[in-house]
Amino acid sequence: MDPSEVKKDLYPPIEPYDTGFLKVSDVHTLYYEQSGNPQGHPVAFLHGGPGAGTSPANRRFFDPEFYRIVLFDQRGSGRSTPHACLEQNTTWDLVADIEKLREHLDIPEWQLFGGSWGTTLALAYSQKHPDKVTGMVLRGVFLLRKKELDWFYEGGAAAIFPDAWERFRDFIPEEERNCFIAAYSKRLTSSDPTVQMEAAKRWTTWEMMTAHLIQNNDDINLGEDDKFSLAFARIENHYFMNKGYLPSDSYLLDNVDKIRHIKAFIVQGRYDVCCPMMSAWDLHNAWPEAELKVVPDSGHSAYEVGISAELRSSTDKLRDMLRK
């Protein structure tokens, strides 16, 4: 991937005009920031993982003259505290946090932009608060179903990335390989910080090695970043062990009627290995009003050229609709 090509497809880098911390429970405090137009149409960026946190590049999907861009790090992620904390960390805690942040920033309603786990959270939040969402952009759909977790963590994706899978697999003794999510949970919550860290690096590296159609070394190197990998692996694994705290496997699909009125764009890489296209397809079938764009030469990452172009196009389309 040529970084100059992505640069053409995204808005120029900008700095926040406001940053802060919001205490959302007796344990957790969230980092948030605002950039773009303070009087613009609000949009909330919902990062992936869970556990990945936000980065400055996330601001670049939005027209800064039109949008009031809100980024925040979910519980335990990025600059939020306490780091990598699993206590009081569930999907419904995060849904409540989004609502607390909206109220704290005095925003009547806002647009949602989510990728990967961010699509899960966007769907959960919008189904809980359908009157607070003006539009959605969803990239790399993840519905947190058993078949999706089995595909990525129990050997399905290994058929495409057997070289990357070996390092992930070989950390776990053969007698525990009947469930890698559970085996990694045991190590990611170990009382031995050395075991925790090694498990975190292997878990994170597996995902980063599969996130692009053509592997990206910058992402792969995140697997060796102690702070990033610990939050990313511990929080992801914690959610997946608990089935996302959703009442049923098909919960997000079953509740699409609550959000059918919301204008939405789905952007999906044809060769997404992390969140394969079956989920975007299932969501589009349940919600045909949501416009699906399949990018034929991309994998999972938002920063692949075709994905970036379609994401910017989608936020621009919602901007143009709101201007009318």
Coordinates of N, CA and C in Angstrom, one line a residue, residues 179-286:
C179 N -10.2 -25.0 22.3 CA -10.8 -23.7 22.3 C -9.7 -22.7 22.6
F180 N -9.2 -22.0 21.5 CA -8.1 -21.1 21.7 C -8.5 -19.8 22.4
I181 N -9.8 -19.4 22.3 CA -10.2 -18.2 23.0 C -10.1 -18.5 24.5
A182 N -10.6 -19.6 25.0 CA -10.5 -20.0 26.4 C -9.1 -20.1 26.8
A183 N -8.2 -20.8 26.0 CA -6.8 -21.0 26.4 C -6.1 -19.7 26.5
Y184 N -6.4 -18.8 25.6 CA -5.7 -17.4 25.7 C -6.3 -16.6 26.9
S185 N -7.5 -16.8 27.2 CA -8.1 -16.1 28.3 C -7.4 -16.5 29.6
K186 N -7.1 -17.7 29.8 CA -6.4 -18.2 30.9 C -5.0 -17.5 31.1
R187 N -4.4 -17.3 30.0 CA -3.0 -16.7 30.0 C -3.1 -15.1 30.0
L188 N -4.1 -14.6 29.4 CA -4.2 -13.1 29.4 C -4.7 -12.6 30.8
T189 N -5.2 -13.4 31.6 CA -5.6 -13.1 32.9 C -4.7 -13.7 34.0
S190 N -3.6 -14.2 33.6 CA -2.6 -14.9 34.5 C -2.1 -13.9 35.5
S191 N -1.7 -14.4 36.7 CA -1.1 -13.5 37.7 C 0.3 -13.2 37.3
D192 N 0.9 -13.9 36.4 CA 2.3 -13.7 35.9 C 2.3 -12.7 34.8
P193 N 2.8 -11.5 35.0 CA 2.8 -10.5 33.9 C 3.5 -10.9 32.7
T194 N 4.5 -11.7 32.8 CA 5.3 -12.2 31.7 C 4.5 -13.0 30.8
V195 N 3.7 -13.9 31.4 CA 2.8 -14.8 30.6 C 1.7 -13.9 29.9
Q196 N 1.1 -13.0 30.7 CA 0.1 -12.1 30.1 C 0.7 -11.4 28.9
M197 N 1.9 -10.8 29.0 CA 2.4 -10.1 27.9 C 2.7 -10.9 26.6
E198 N 3.3 -12.1 26.9 CA 3.6 -13.0 25.7 C 2.3 -13.4 25.0
A199 N 1.2 -13.7 25.8 CA -0.1 -14.0 25.2 C -0.6 -12.8 24.4
A200 N -0.5 -11.6 25.0 CA -1.0 -10.4 24.4 C -0.3 -10.2 23.0
K201 N 1.0 -10.4 23.0 CA 1.7 -10.1 21.8 C 1.3 -11.1 20.7
R202 N 1.2 -12.4 21.1 CA 0.8 -13.4 20.1 C -0.6 -13.2 19.5
W203 N -1.5 -12.9 20.5 CA -2.9 -12.6 20.1 C -3.0 -11.4 19.1
T204 N -2.3 -10.3 19.5 CA -2.4 -9.1 18.7 C -1.7 -9.3 17.3
T205 N -0.5 -10.0 17.3 CA 0.2 -10.2 16.1 C -0.6 -11.0 15.1
W206 N -1.3 -12.0 15.6 CA -2.2 -12.8 14.7 C -3.2 -12.0 13.9
E207 N -3.8 -11.1 14.7 CA -4.8 -10.2 14.0 C -4.2 -9.2 13.1
M208 N -3.1 -8.6 13.5 CA -2.4 -7.6 12.6 C -1.8 -8.2 11.4
M209 N -1.4 -9.5 11.4 CA -0.9 -10.1 10.2 C -2.0 -10.5 9.2
T210 N -3.2 -10.4 9.6 CA -4.3 -10.8 8.7 C -5.2 -9.6 8.3
A211 N -4.9 -8.4 8.8 CA -5.8 -7.3 8.7 C -5.7 -6.6 7.3
H212 N -4.7 -6.9 6.5 CA -4.6 -6.3 5.2 C -4.6 -7.3 4.1
L213 N -5.0 -7.0 2.9 CA -4.9 -7.9 1.8 C -3.4 -8.2 1.5
I214 N -2.6 -7.1 1.6 CA -1.2 -7.3 1.5 C -0.6 -6.8 2.9
Q215 N 0.1 -7.7 3.5 CA 0.5 -7.4 4.9 C 1.2 -6.1 5.1
N216 N 0.9 -5.4 6.2 CA 1.4 -4.1 6.5 C 2.3 -4.2 7.7
N217 N 3.6 -3.8 7.5 CA 4.5 -4.0 8.6 C 4.2 -3.1 9.8
D218 N 3.7 -1.9 9.5 CA 3.4 -0.9 10.6 C 2.3 -1.6 11.6
D219 N 1.3 -2.2 11.0 CA 0.3 -2.8 11.8 C 0.9 -4.0 12.5
I220 N 1.7 -4.8 11.8 CA 2.2 -6.1 12.4 C 3.1 -5.7 13.6
N221 N 3.8 -4.6 13.5 CA 4.7 -4.1 14.6 C 3.9 -3.7 15.9
L222 N 2.6 -3.5 15.7 CA 1.8 -3.2 16.9 C 1.8 -4.4 17.9
G223 N 2.0 -5.6 17.3 CA 2.0 -6.8 18.1 C 3.2 -6.8 19.1
E224 N 4.2 -6.0 18.9 CA 5.4 -5.9 19.8 C 5.3 -4.7 20.7
D225 N 4.2 -3.9 20.6 CA 4.0 -2.7 21.4 C 3.3 -3.2 22.7
D226 N 4.0 -3.1 23.8 CA 3.5 -3.7 25.1 C 2.2 -3.1 25.5
K227 N 2.1 -1.7 25.4 CA 0.9 -1.1 25.9 C -0.3 -1.4 25.0
F228 N -0.1 -1.2 23.7 CA -1.2 -1.5 22.7 C -1.6 -2.9 22.8
S229 N -0.7 -3.9 22.7 CA -1.1 -5.3 22.6 C -1.8 -5.8 23.9
L230 N -1.4 -5.3 25.1 CA -2.0 -5.7 26.3 C -3.5 -5.3 26.4
A231 N -3.8 -4.1 26.1 CA -5.2 -3.7 26.1 C -6.0 -4.4 25.0
F232 N -5.4 -4.4 23.8 CA -6.1 -5.0 22.6 C -6.4 -6.4 22.9
A233 N -5.4 -7.2 23.3 CA -5.6 -8.7 23.5 C -6.5 -9.0 24.7
R234 N -6.3 -8.3 25.8 CA -7.1 -8.6 27.0 C -8.5 -8.3 26.8
I235 N -8.8 -7.1 26.3 CA -10.2 -6.6 26.2 C -10.9 -7.4 25.1
E236 N -10.2 -7.6 23.9 CA -10.9 -8.4 22.9 C -11.3 -9.8 23.4
N237 N -10.3 -10.5 24.0 CA -10.5 -11.8 24.5 C -11.6 -11.9 25.6
H238 N -11.6 -10.9 26.4 CA -12.6 -10.8 27.5 C -14.0 -10.7 26.9
Y239 N -14.2 -9.9 25.8 CA -15.5 -9.7 25.2 C -15.9 -11.0 24.5
F240 N -14.9 -11.7 23.8 CA -15.2 -12.8 23.0 C -15.5 -14.0 24.0
M241 N -14.9 -14.1 25.1 CA -15.2 -15.2 26.1 C -16.6 -15.0 26.6
N242 N -17.1 -13.8 26.6 CA -18.4 -13.5 27.1 C -19.5 -13.3 26.1
K243 N -19.1 -13.7 24.8 CA -20.1 -13.6 23.7 C -20.6 -12.2 23.5
G244 N -19.7 -11.2 23.8 CA -20.1 -9.8 23.6 C -21.2 -9.3 24.5
Y245 N -21.5 -10.1 25.5 CA -22.6 -9.7 26.4 C -23.9 -9.5 25.7
L246 N -24.1 -10.1 24.5 CA -25.3 -10.0 23.8 C -26.3 -11.1 24.3
P247 N -27.6 -10.8 24.3 CA -28.6 -11.8 24.8 C -28.7 -13.1 23.9
S248 N -28.4 -13.0 22.6 CA -28.4 -14.1 21.8 C -27.4 -14.0 20.6
D249 N -27.2 -15.1 19.9 CA -26.2 -15.1 18.9 C -26.6 -14.1 17.7
S250 N -27.9 -14.0 17.5 CA -28.3 -13.2 16.3 C -29.0 -11.9 16.8
Y251 N -28.6 -11.5 18.0 CA -29.3 -10.3 18.6 C -29.3 -9.1 17.7
L252 N -28.1 -8.7 17.1 CA -28.0 -7.5 16.3 C -28.8 -7.6 15.0
L253 N -28.9 -8.8 14.5 CA -29.7 -8.9 13.3 C -31.2 -8.9 13.6
D254 N -31.5 -9.5 14.7 CA -32.9 -9.6 15.1 C -33.5 -8.3 15.4
N255 N -32.7 -7.3 15.7 CA -33.2 -5.9 16.2 C -33.0 -4.9 15.1
V256 N -32.8 -5.3 13.9 CA -32.6 -4.3 12.8 C -33.8 -3.4 12.6
D257 N -35.0 -3.9 12.8 CA -36.2 -3.1 12.6 C -36.2 -1.8 13.4
K258 N -35.5 -1.8 14.5 CA -35.4 -0.6 15.3 C -34.7 0.5 14.6
I259 N -33.8 0.2 13.7 CA -33.0 1.2 13.0 C -33.2 1.3 11.5
R260 N -34.2 0.6 11.0 CA -34.4 0.6 9.6 C -34.5 2.0 9.0
H261 N -35.0 2.9 9.8 CA -35.2 4.3 9.3 C -33.9 5.1 9.1
I262 N -32.8 4.6 9.7 CA -31.5 5.3 9.7 C -30.8 5.1 8.4
K263 N -30.3 6.2 7.8 CA -29.6 6.0 6.6 C -28.2 5.4 6.9
A264 N -27.8 4.4 6.2 CA -26.6 3.7 6.5 C -25.8 3.2 5.3
F265 N -24.5 3.2 5.4 CA -23.6 2.7 4.3 C -22.8 1.6 4.9
I266 N -22.7 0.5 4.3 CA -21.8 -0.6 4.7 C -20.7 -0.7 3.7
V267 N -19.4 -0.6 4.2 CA -18.3 -0.8 3.3 C -17.5 -2.0 3.7
Q268 N -17.3 -3.0 2.8 CA -16.8 -4.3 3.1 C -15.7 -4.7 2.1
G269 N -14.6 -5.1 2.6 CA -13.5 -5.6 1.7 C -13.9 -7.0 1.3
R270 N -13.8 -7.3 0.0 CA -14.2 -8.7 -0.4 C -13.3 -9.7 0.2
Y271 N -12.0 -9.4 0.5 CA -11.1 -10.4 1.0 C -10.7 -10.1 2.5
D272 N -11.7 -9.6 3.2 CA -11.6 -9.4 4.6 C -11.5 -10.8 5.4
V273 N -10.4 -11.1 6.0 CA -10.2 -12.3 6.7 C -10.6 -12.2 8.1
C274 N -10.4 -11.0 8.7 CA -10.8 -10.9 10.1 C -12.3 -10.9 10.3
C275 N -13.0 -10.1 9.5 CA -14.5 -10.1 9.5 C -15.0 -10.4 8.1
P276 N -15.1 -11.7 7.8 CA -15.4 -12.0 6.4 C -16.8 -11.5 6.0
M277 N -16.9 -11.4 4.7 CA -18.0 -10.7 4.0 C -19.4 -11.3 4.4
M278 N -19.4 -12.6 4.9 CA -20.7 -13.2 5.2 C -21.5 -12.3 6.2
S279 N -20.8 -11.6 7.1 CA -21.5 -10.8 8.1 C -22.1 -9.6 7.5
A280 N -21.4 -8.9 6.6 CA -21.9 -7.7 5.9 C -23.1 -8.1 5.0
W281 N -23.0 -9.3 4.4 CA -24.0 -9.8 3.5 C -25.3 -10.1 4.3
D282 N -25.1 -10.8 5.5 CA -26.2 -11.1 6.3 C -26.9 -9.8 6.8
L283 N -26.1 -8.8 7.2 CA -26.7 -7.6 7.7 C -27.4 -6.9 6.6
H284 N -26.9 -6.8 5.4 CA -27.5 -6.2 4.2 C -28.8 -6.9 3.9
N285 N -28.8 -8.2 3.9 CA -30.1 -9.0 3.7 C -31.2 -8.7 4.7
A286 N -30.8 -8.5 5.9 CA -31.7 -8.2 7.0 C -32.1 -6.7 6.9

